[in-house]
Coordinates of C-alpha atoms in Angstrom, one line a residue:
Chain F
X1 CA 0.0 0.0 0.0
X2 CA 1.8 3.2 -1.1
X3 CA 0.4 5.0 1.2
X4 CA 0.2 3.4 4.1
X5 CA 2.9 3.9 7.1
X6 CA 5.6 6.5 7.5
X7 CA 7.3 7.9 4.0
X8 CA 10.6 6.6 3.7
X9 CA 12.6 9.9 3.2
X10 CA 11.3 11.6 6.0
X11 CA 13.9 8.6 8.2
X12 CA 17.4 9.1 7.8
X13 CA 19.0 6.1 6.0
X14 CA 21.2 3.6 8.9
X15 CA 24.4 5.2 7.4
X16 CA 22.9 8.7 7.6
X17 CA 22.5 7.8 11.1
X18 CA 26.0 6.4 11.4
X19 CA 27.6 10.0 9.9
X20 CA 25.0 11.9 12.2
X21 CA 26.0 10.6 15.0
X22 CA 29.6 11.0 14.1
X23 CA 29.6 14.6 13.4
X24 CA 26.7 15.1 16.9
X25 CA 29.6 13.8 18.7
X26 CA 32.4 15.4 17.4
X27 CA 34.0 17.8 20.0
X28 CA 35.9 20.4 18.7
X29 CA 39.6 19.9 20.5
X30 CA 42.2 23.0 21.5
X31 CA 45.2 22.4 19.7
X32 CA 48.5 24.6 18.5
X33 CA 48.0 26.0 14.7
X34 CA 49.7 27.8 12.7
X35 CA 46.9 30.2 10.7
X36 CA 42.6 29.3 10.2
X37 CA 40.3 29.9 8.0
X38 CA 36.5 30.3 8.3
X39 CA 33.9 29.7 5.7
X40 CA 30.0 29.8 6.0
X41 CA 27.0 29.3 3.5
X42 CA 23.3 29.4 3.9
X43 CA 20.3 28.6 2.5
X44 CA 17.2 30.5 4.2
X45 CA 14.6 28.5 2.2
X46 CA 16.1 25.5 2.8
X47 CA 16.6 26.8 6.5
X48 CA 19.9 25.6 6.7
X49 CA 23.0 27.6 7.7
X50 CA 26.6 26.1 7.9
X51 CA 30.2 27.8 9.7
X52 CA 33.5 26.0 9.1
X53 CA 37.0 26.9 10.6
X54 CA 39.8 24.8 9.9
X55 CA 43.3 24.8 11.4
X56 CA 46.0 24.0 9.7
X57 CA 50.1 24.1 10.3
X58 CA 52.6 22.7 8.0
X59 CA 50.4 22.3 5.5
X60 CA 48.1 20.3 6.7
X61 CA 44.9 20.5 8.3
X62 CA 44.7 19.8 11.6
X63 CA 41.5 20.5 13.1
X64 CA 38.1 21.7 12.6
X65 CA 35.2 23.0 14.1
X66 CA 32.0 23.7 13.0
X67 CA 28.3 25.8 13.4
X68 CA 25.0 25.5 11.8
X69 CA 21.9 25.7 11.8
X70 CA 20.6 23.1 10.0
X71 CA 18.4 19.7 9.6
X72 CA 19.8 16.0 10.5
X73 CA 20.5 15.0 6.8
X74 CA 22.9 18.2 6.8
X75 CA 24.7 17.0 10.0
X76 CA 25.0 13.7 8.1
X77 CA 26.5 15.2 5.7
X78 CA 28.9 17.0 8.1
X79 CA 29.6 13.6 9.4
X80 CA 31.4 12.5 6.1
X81 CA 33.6 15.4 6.9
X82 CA 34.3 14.8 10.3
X83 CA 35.1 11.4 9.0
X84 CA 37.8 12.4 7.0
X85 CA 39.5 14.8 9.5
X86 CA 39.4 11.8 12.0
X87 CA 41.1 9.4 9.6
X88 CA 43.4 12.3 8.5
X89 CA 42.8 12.8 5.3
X90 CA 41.0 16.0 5.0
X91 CA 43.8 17.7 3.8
X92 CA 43.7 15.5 0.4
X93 CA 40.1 15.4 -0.2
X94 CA 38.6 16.1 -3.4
X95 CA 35.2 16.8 -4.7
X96 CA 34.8 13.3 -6.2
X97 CA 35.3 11.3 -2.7
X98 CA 33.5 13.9 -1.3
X99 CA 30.2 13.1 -2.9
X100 CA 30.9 9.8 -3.7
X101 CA 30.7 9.5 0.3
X102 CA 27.3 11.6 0.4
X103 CA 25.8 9.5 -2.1
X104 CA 26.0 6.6 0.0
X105 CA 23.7 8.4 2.8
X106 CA 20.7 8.0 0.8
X107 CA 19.8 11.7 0.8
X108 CA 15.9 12.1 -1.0
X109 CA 16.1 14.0 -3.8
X110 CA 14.5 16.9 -1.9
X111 CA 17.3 17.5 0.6
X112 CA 20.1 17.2 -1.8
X113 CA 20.8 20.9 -1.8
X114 CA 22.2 21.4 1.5
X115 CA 25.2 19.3 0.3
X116 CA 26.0 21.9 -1.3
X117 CA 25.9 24.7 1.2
X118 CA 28.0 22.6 2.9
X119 CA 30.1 22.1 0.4
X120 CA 30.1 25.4 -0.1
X121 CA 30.5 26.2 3.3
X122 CA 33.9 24.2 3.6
X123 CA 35.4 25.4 0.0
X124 CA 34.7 28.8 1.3
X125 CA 36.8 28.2 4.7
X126 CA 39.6 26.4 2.6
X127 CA 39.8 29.3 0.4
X128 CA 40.0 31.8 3.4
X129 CA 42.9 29.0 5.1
X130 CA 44.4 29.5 1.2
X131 CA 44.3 32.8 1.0
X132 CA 46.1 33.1 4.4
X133 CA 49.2 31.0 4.2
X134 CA 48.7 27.5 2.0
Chain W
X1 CA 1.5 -1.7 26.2
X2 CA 0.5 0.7 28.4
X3 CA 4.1 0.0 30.1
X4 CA 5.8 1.5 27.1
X5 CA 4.0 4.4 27.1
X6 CA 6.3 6.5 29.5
X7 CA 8.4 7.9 26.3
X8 CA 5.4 9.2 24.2
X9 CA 4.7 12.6 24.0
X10 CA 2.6 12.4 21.1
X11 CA -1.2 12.1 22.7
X12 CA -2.6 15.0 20.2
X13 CA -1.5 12.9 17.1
X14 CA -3.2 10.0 18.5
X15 CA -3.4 8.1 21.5
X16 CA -3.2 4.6 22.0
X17 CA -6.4 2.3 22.6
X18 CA -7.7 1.9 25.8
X19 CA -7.9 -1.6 27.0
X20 CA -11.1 -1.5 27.6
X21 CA -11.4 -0.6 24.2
X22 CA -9.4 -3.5 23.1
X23 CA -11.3 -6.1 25.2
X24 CA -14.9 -4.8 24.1
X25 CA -13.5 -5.0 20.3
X26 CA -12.0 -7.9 20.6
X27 CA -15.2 -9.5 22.4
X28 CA -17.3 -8.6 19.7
X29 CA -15.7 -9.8 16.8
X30 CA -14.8 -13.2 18.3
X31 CA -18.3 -13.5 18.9
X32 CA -20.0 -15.6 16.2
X33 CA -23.4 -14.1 16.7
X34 CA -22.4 -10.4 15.5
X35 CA -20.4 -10.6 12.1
X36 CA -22.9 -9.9 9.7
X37 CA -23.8 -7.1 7.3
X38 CA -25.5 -4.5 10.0
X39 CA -27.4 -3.5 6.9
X40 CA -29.1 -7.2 6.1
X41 CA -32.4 -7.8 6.5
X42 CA -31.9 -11.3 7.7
X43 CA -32.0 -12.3 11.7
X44 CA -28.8 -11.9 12.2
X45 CA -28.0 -8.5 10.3
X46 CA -31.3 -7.6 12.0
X47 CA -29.2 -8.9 15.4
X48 CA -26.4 -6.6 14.7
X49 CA -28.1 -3.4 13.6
X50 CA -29.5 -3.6 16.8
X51 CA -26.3 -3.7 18.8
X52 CA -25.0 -0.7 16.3
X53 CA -28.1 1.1 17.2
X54 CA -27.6 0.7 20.9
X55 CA -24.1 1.6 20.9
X56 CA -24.9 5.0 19.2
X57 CA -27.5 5.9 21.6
X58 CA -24.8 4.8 24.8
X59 CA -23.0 7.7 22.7
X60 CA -25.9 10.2 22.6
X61 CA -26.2 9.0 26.3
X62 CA -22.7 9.9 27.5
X63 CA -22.8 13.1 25.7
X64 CA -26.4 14.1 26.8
X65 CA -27.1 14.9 23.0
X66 CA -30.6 15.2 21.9
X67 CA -30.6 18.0 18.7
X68 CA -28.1 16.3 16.2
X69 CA -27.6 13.1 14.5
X70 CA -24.7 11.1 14.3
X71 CA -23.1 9.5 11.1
X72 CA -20.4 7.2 11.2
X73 CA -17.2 8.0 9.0
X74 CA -13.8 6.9 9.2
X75 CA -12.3 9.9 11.0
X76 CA -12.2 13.5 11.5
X77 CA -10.5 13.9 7.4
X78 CA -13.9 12.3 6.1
X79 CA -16.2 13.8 8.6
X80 CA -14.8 17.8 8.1
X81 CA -14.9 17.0 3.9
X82 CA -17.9 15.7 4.1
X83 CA -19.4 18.8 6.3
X84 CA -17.5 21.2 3.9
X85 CA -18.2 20.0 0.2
X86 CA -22.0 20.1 1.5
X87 CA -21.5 23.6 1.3
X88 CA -19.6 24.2 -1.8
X89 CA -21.5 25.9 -4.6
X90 CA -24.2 23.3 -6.3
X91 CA -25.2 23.1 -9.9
X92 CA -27.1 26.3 -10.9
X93 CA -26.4 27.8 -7.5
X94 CA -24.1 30.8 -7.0
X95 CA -20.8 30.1 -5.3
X96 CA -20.8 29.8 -1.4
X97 CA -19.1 31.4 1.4
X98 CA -17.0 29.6 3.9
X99 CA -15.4 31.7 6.7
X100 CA -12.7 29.5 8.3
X101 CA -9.4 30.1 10.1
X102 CA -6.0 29.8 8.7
X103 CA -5.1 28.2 11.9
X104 CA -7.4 25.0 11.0
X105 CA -5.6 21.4 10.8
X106 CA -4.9 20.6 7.5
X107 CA -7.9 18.4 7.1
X108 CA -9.9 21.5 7.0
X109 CA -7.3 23.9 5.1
X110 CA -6.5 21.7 2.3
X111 CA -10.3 20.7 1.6
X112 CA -11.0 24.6 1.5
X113 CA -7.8 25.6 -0.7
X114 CA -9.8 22.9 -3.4
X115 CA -12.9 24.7 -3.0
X116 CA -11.5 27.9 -3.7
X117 CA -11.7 27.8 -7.4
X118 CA -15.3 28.0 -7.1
X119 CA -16.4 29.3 -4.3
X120 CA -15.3 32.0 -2.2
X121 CA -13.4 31.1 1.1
X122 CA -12.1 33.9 3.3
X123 CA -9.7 33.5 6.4
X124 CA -10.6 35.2 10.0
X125 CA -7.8 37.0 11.4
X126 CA -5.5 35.8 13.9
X127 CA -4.5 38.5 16.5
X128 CA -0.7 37.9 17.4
X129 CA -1.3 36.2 20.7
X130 CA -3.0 33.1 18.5
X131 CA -6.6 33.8 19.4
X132 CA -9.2 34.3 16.5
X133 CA -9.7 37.9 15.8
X134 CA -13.6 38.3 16.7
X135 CA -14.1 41.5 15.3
X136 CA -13.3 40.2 11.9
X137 CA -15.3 37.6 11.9
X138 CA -18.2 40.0 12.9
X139 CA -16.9 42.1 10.1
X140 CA -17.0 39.2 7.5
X141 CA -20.2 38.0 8.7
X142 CA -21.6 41.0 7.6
X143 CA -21.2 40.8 4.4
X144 CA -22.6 37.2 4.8
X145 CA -21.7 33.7 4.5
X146 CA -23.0 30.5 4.0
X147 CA -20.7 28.2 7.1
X148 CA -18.2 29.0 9.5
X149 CA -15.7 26.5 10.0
X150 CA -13.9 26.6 13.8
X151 CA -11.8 24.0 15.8
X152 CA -12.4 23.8 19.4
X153 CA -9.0 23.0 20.7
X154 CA -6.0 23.6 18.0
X155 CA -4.1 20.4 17.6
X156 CA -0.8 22.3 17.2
X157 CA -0.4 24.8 20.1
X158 CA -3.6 23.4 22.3
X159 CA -5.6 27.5 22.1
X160 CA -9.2 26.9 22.6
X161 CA -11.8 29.1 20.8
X162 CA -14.6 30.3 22.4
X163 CA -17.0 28.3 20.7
X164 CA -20.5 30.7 22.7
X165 CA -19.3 33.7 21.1
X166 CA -18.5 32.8 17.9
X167 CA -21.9 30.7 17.5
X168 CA -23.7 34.1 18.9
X169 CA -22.4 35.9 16.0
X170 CA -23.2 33.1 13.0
X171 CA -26.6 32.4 15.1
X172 CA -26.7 36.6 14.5
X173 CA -26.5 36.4 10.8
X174 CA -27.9 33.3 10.0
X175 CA -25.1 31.3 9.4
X176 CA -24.1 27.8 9.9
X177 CA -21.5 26.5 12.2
X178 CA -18.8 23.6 12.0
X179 CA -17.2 22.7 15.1
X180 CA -13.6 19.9 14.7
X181 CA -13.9 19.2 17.9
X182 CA -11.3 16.0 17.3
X183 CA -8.8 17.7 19.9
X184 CA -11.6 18.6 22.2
X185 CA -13.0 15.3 23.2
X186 CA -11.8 14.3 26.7
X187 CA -10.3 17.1 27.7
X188 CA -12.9 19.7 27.6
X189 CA -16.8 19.7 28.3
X190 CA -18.8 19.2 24.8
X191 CA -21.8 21.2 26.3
X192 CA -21.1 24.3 24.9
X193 CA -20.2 22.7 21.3
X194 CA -23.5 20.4 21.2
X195 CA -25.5 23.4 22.2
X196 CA -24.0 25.8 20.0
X197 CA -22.9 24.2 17.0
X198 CA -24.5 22.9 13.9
X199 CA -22.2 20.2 12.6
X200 CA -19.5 19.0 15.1
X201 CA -16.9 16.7 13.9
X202 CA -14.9 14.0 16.4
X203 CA -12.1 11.1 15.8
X204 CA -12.0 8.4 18.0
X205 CA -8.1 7.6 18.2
X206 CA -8.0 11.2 19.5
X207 CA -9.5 9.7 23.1
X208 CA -8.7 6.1 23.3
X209 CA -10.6 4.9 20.4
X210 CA -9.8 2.9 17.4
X211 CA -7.9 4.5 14.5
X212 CA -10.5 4.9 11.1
X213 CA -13.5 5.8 12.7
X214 CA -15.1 9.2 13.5
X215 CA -18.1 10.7 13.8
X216 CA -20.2 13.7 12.4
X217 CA -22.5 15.1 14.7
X218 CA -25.5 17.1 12.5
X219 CA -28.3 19.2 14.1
X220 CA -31.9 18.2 13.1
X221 CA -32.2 21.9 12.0
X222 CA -29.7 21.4 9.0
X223 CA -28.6 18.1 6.4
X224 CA -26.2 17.2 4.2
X225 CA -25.8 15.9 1.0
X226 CA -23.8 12.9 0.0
X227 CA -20.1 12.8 0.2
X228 CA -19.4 9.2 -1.7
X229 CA -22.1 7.1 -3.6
X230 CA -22.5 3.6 -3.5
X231 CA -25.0 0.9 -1.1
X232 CA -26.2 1.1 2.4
X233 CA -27.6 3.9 3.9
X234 CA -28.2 7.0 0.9
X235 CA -25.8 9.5 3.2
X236 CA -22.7 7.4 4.3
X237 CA -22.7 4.1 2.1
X238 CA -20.6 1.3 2.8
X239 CA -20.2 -1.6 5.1
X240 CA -20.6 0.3 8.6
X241 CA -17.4 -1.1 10.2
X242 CA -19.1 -2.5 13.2
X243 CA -16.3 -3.9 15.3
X244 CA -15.0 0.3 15.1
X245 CA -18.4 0.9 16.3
X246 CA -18.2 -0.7 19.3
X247 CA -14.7 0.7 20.1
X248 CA -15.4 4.4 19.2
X249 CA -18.6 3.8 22.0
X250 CA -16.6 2.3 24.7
X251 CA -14.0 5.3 23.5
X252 CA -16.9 7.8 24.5
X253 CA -17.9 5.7 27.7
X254 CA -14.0 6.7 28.8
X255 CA -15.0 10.4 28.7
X256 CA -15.5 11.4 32.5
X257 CA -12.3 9.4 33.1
X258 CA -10.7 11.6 30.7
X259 CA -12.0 14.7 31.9
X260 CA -11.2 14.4 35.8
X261 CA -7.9 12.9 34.6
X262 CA -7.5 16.7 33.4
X263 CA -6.8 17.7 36.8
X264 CA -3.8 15.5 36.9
X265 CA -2.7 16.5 33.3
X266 CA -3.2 20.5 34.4
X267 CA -1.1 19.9 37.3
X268 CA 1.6 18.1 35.2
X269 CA 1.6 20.4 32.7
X270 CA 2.1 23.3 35.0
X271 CA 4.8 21.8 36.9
X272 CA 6.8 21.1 33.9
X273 CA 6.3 24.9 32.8
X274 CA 7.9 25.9 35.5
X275 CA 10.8 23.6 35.0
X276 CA 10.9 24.9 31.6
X277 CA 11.9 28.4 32.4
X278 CA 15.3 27.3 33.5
X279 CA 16.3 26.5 29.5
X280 CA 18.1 29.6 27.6
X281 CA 15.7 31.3 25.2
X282 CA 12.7 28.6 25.5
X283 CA 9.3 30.2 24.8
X284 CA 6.3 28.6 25.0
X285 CA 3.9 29.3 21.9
X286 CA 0.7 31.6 22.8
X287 CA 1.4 31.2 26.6
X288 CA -0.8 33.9 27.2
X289 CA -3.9 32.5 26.0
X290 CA -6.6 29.7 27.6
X291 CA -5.4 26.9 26.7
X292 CA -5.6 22.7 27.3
X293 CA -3.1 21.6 29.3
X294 CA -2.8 19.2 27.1
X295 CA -0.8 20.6 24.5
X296 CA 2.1 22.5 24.7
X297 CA 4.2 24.1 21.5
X298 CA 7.4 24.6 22.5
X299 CA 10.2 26.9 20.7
X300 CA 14.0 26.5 21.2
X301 CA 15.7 29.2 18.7
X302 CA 18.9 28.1 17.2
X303 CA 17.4 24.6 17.8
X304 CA 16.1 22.6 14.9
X305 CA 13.2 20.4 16.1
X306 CA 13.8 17.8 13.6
X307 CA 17.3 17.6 15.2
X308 CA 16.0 17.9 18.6
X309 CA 13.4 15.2 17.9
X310 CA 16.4 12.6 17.0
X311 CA 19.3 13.6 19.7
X312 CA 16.0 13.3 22.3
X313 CA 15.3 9.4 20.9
X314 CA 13.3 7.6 22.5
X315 CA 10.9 10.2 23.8
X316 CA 8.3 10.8 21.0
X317 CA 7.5 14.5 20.4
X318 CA 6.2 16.0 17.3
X319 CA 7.5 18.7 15.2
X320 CA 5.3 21.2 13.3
X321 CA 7.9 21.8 10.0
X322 CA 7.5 19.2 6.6
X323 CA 9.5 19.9 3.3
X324 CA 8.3 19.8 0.3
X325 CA 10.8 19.4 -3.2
X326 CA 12.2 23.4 -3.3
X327 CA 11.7 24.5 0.4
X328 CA 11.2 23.3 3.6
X329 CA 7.6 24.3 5.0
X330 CA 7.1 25.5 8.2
X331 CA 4.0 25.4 10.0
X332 CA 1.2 26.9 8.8
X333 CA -0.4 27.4 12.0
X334 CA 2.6 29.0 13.9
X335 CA 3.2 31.7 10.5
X336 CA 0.0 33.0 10.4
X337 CA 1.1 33.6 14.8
X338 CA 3.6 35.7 13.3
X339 CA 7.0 33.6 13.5
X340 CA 9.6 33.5 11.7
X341 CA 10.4 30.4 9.9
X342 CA 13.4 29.9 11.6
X343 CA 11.9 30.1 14.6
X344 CA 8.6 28.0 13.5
X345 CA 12.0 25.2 12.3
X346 CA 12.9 25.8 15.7
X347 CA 9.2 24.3 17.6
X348 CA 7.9 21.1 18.8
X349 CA 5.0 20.0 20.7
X350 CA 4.9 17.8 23.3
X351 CA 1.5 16.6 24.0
X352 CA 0.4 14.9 27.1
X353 CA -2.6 11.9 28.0
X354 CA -3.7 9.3 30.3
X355 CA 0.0 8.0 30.5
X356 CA 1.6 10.8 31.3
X357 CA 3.3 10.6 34.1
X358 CA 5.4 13.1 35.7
X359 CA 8.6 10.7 36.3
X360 CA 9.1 10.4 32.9
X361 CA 8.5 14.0 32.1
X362 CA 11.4 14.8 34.5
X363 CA 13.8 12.4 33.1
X364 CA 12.6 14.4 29.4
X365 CA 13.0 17.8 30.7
X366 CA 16.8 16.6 32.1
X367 CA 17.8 15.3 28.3
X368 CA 15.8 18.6 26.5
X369 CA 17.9 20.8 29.1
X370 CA 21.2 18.7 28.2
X371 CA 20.5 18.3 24.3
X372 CA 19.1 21.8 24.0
X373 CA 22.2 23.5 25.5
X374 CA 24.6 21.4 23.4
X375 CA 22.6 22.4 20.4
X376 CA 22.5 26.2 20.8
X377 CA 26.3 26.0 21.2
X378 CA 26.1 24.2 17.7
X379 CA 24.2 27.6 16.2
X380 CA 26.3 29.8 17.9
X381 CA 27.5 33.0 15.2
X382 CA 24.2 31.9 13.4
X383 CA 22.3 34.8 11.4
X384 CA 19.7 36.5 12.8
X385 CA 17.0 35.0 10.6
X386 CA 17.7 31.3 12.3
X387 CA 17.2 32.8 15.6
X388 CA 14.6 35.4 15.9
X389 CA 12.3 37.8 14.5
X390 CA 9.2 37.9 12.5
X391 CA 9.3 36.8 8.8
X392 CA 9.7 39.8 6.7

């Protein structure tokens, strides 16, 4: 019956979960850098607002932190993020992984556009970080 | 299953069955003597027409009503559609005016946005607080109208309208009255609604009753014409579902229960008010006004309730924002207040019922405090239109 029960994309997927969960418990951690950068993007009709700052010294980032204002399929998507600063490799990721790594979230079709505000949101913080000392 | 019931927060979208409800459903349809066609002529249709008669007059009993009829449906959605599409404009005729309140559940909203292109449907005011601007609907009745169309209790931030005045002012003019009293049932007297209002609409899962069945209460003074076609009786064909029959009456035997159960919900409610005021930036949604304890619409700014409503797991509470493919939609109900939608993104209600019980409303406000705190860190720097404010 079609239209019986809950609608499927109003749940987040188990691995939207998993990434939620990941970037809800992410604590942002003091640590020595060498210059930051900040970055935000919103989306008022899509009521979803997203702050990075990154940290970076010898080239490399080295921590992040983050703000928003935002649904739980955006903090998914921050989740893949987190992901990648926790497993170090934030400092070589590419567009490509990037979504590749959203697309496995399961994200209905009507929520796809806060990927990119937080996409936008993070490019906009690396180009700050960039623009500083890369 | 009552034992599970500490968590849910969620009485005003439905509450579970009673079980008394469940033994005197489950008694009748494992008895072999009552599952025939109420609508056969044979003995035992005959048999159980009877019992379906007798359970609606326990009904008129409990309620004490004497001037309208009641017809079966299969919930409040059916019952307010029915009510108004007897109104809209008929062949020949010239288009009809409904007078309603943009604060309505969708059930009445949505039917009137379709009737629009014919006929003409105009919205009473809201004053800011949430109440329904009287003097506007004395204003529009002026220029007449055919039905007004008022909930008792709203369903989203538990405001009741004062059903004696605005029946004085359609009685005034003429008009006819619709009453969704779905939200009203069990936790507020029907006196004043049976002896004011013209067509009154109820749903049984809203007090203890079995889901797909409601009723449609209609004065002797007014009638209706046919919603669907088909056999059975010429207003409401179809197989009456008797089993839902006999639920939905022991649903309405539960009523003083309900209602002195009030005094404990009012207390509860209160309490937990109190507690409330200790969360950063917490409002609670027309606070001002009379209200059911019932209900209670709650607003965190910075605080997403869809995000709230997951990091809070497994207390059930509702939120009042849905999205549709290009934006994300905010409550109706708490716009036309006056909120932002950032804020309206930022409310949930928590709605309370027989189950209720103040233990586990503790142990809720202790995680809401923890959760919310964490989350308003999380929109810290955020802009102003996330936060605050009025939409523009």
């Amino acid at each position: 019956m079609r239209q019986a029960g809950v609608r499927k994309d109003k749940m987040l997927s188990s691995l939207a979960n998993i990434y939620f969960d990941r970037a809800y418990g992410y604590s942002y951690k003091e640590a020595a850098y060498e210059s930051k950068g900040e970055g935000s993007a919103e989306n008022r009709a899509l009521l979803t607002w997203v702050k990075f700052e990154l940290f970076q010294s010898n080239h490399k980032i080295i921590n992040m932190s983050f703000h928003l204002f935002a649904g739980p399929y955006t903090i998914a998507v921050i989740g893949v993020l987190v992901e990648k600063l926790l497993t170090g490799q934030l400092h070589q990721m590419d567009n490509i992984e990037f979504r590749k790594a959203v697309k496995s979230l399961s994200i209905p079709r009507d929520q796809v556009g806060k990927i990119i505000i937080v996409e936008d949101a993070f490019f906009n913080s690396l180009k700050d970080l960039k623009g500083d000392t890369w | 299953m009552i034992n599970n019931l500490n968590n849910y927060f969620d009485y005003a979208a439905t509450t579970p069955m009673h079980p008394r409800v469940v033994t005197a459903m489950y008694d009748f349809m494992k008895d072999d003597n009552y599952f025939s066609n109420a609508q056969a002529t044979h003995m035992k249709g005959v048999e159980v027409n009877k019992l379906i008669q007798q359970k609606t007059d326990d009904i008129y009993n409990v309620l004490g009503v004497r001037s309208h009829d009641l017809y079966i449906t299969s919930g409040a959605t059916e019952s307010i559609n029915w009510v108004l599409r007897s109104f809209r404009k008929q062949a020949q005729e010239k288009p009809r005016r409904i007078l309603s309140s943009r604060l309505e559940h969708k059930a009445t909203t949505e039917v009137l946005k379709s009737l629009n292109k014919i006929d003409y449907i105009e919205y009473i005011e809201t004053q800011s607080d949430g109440a329904t601007d009287l003097n506007h609907l004395e204003l529009l009745l002026k220029t007449g109208a055919d039905l007004v169309s008022i909930m008792h209790v709203n369903n989203e931030i538990g405001v009741i309208n004062d059903i004696e005045k605005i029946s004085f002012l359609c009685k005034e003019k003429g008009v006819a009255f619709h009453v969704d009293a779905s939200q009203s049932v069990g936790k507020l007297a029907l006196e004043v609604v049976f002896k004011y209002a013209d067509f009154i609409t109820v749903s049984g899962h809203k007090f203890y009753g079995p889901k797909g069945i409601g009723g449609l209460f209609v004065s002797r003074e007014h009638s209706l014409t046919p919603f669907m076609y088909g056999g059975g009786n010429y207003l409401r064909p179809g197989t009456i579902a008797t089993h839902q029959v006999v639920g939905f009456a022991e649903a309405f035997s539960l009523i003083s229960e309900l209602e002195s159960d009030a005094n404990r919900i009012k207390e509860l409610s209160f309490d937990f008010r109190e507690k409330l005021k200790e969360i950063d930036g917490l409002t609670v949604v027309a606070d001002s006004l009379a209200k059911v304890p019932h209900i209670m619409s709650i607003t965190i700014p910075g605080v997403q309730s869809k995000v709230l409503q997951k990091v809070v797991q497994p207390y059930a509470i509702s939120l009042g924002s849905s999205c549709n493919s290009t934006q994300e939609e905010t409550s109706q109900v708490l716009r036309t207040m006056g909120l932002s939608d950032g804020l309206a993104a930022s409310t949930f209600r928590l709605s309370f019922g027989l189950y209720t019980e103040k233990e586990s409303l503790n142990n809720f406000f202790n995680l809401l405090s923890l959760e919310s705190k964490k989350l308003r860190l999380l929109s810290k720097g955020a802009p102003g239109w996330c936060q605050k404010g009025q939409n523009a």
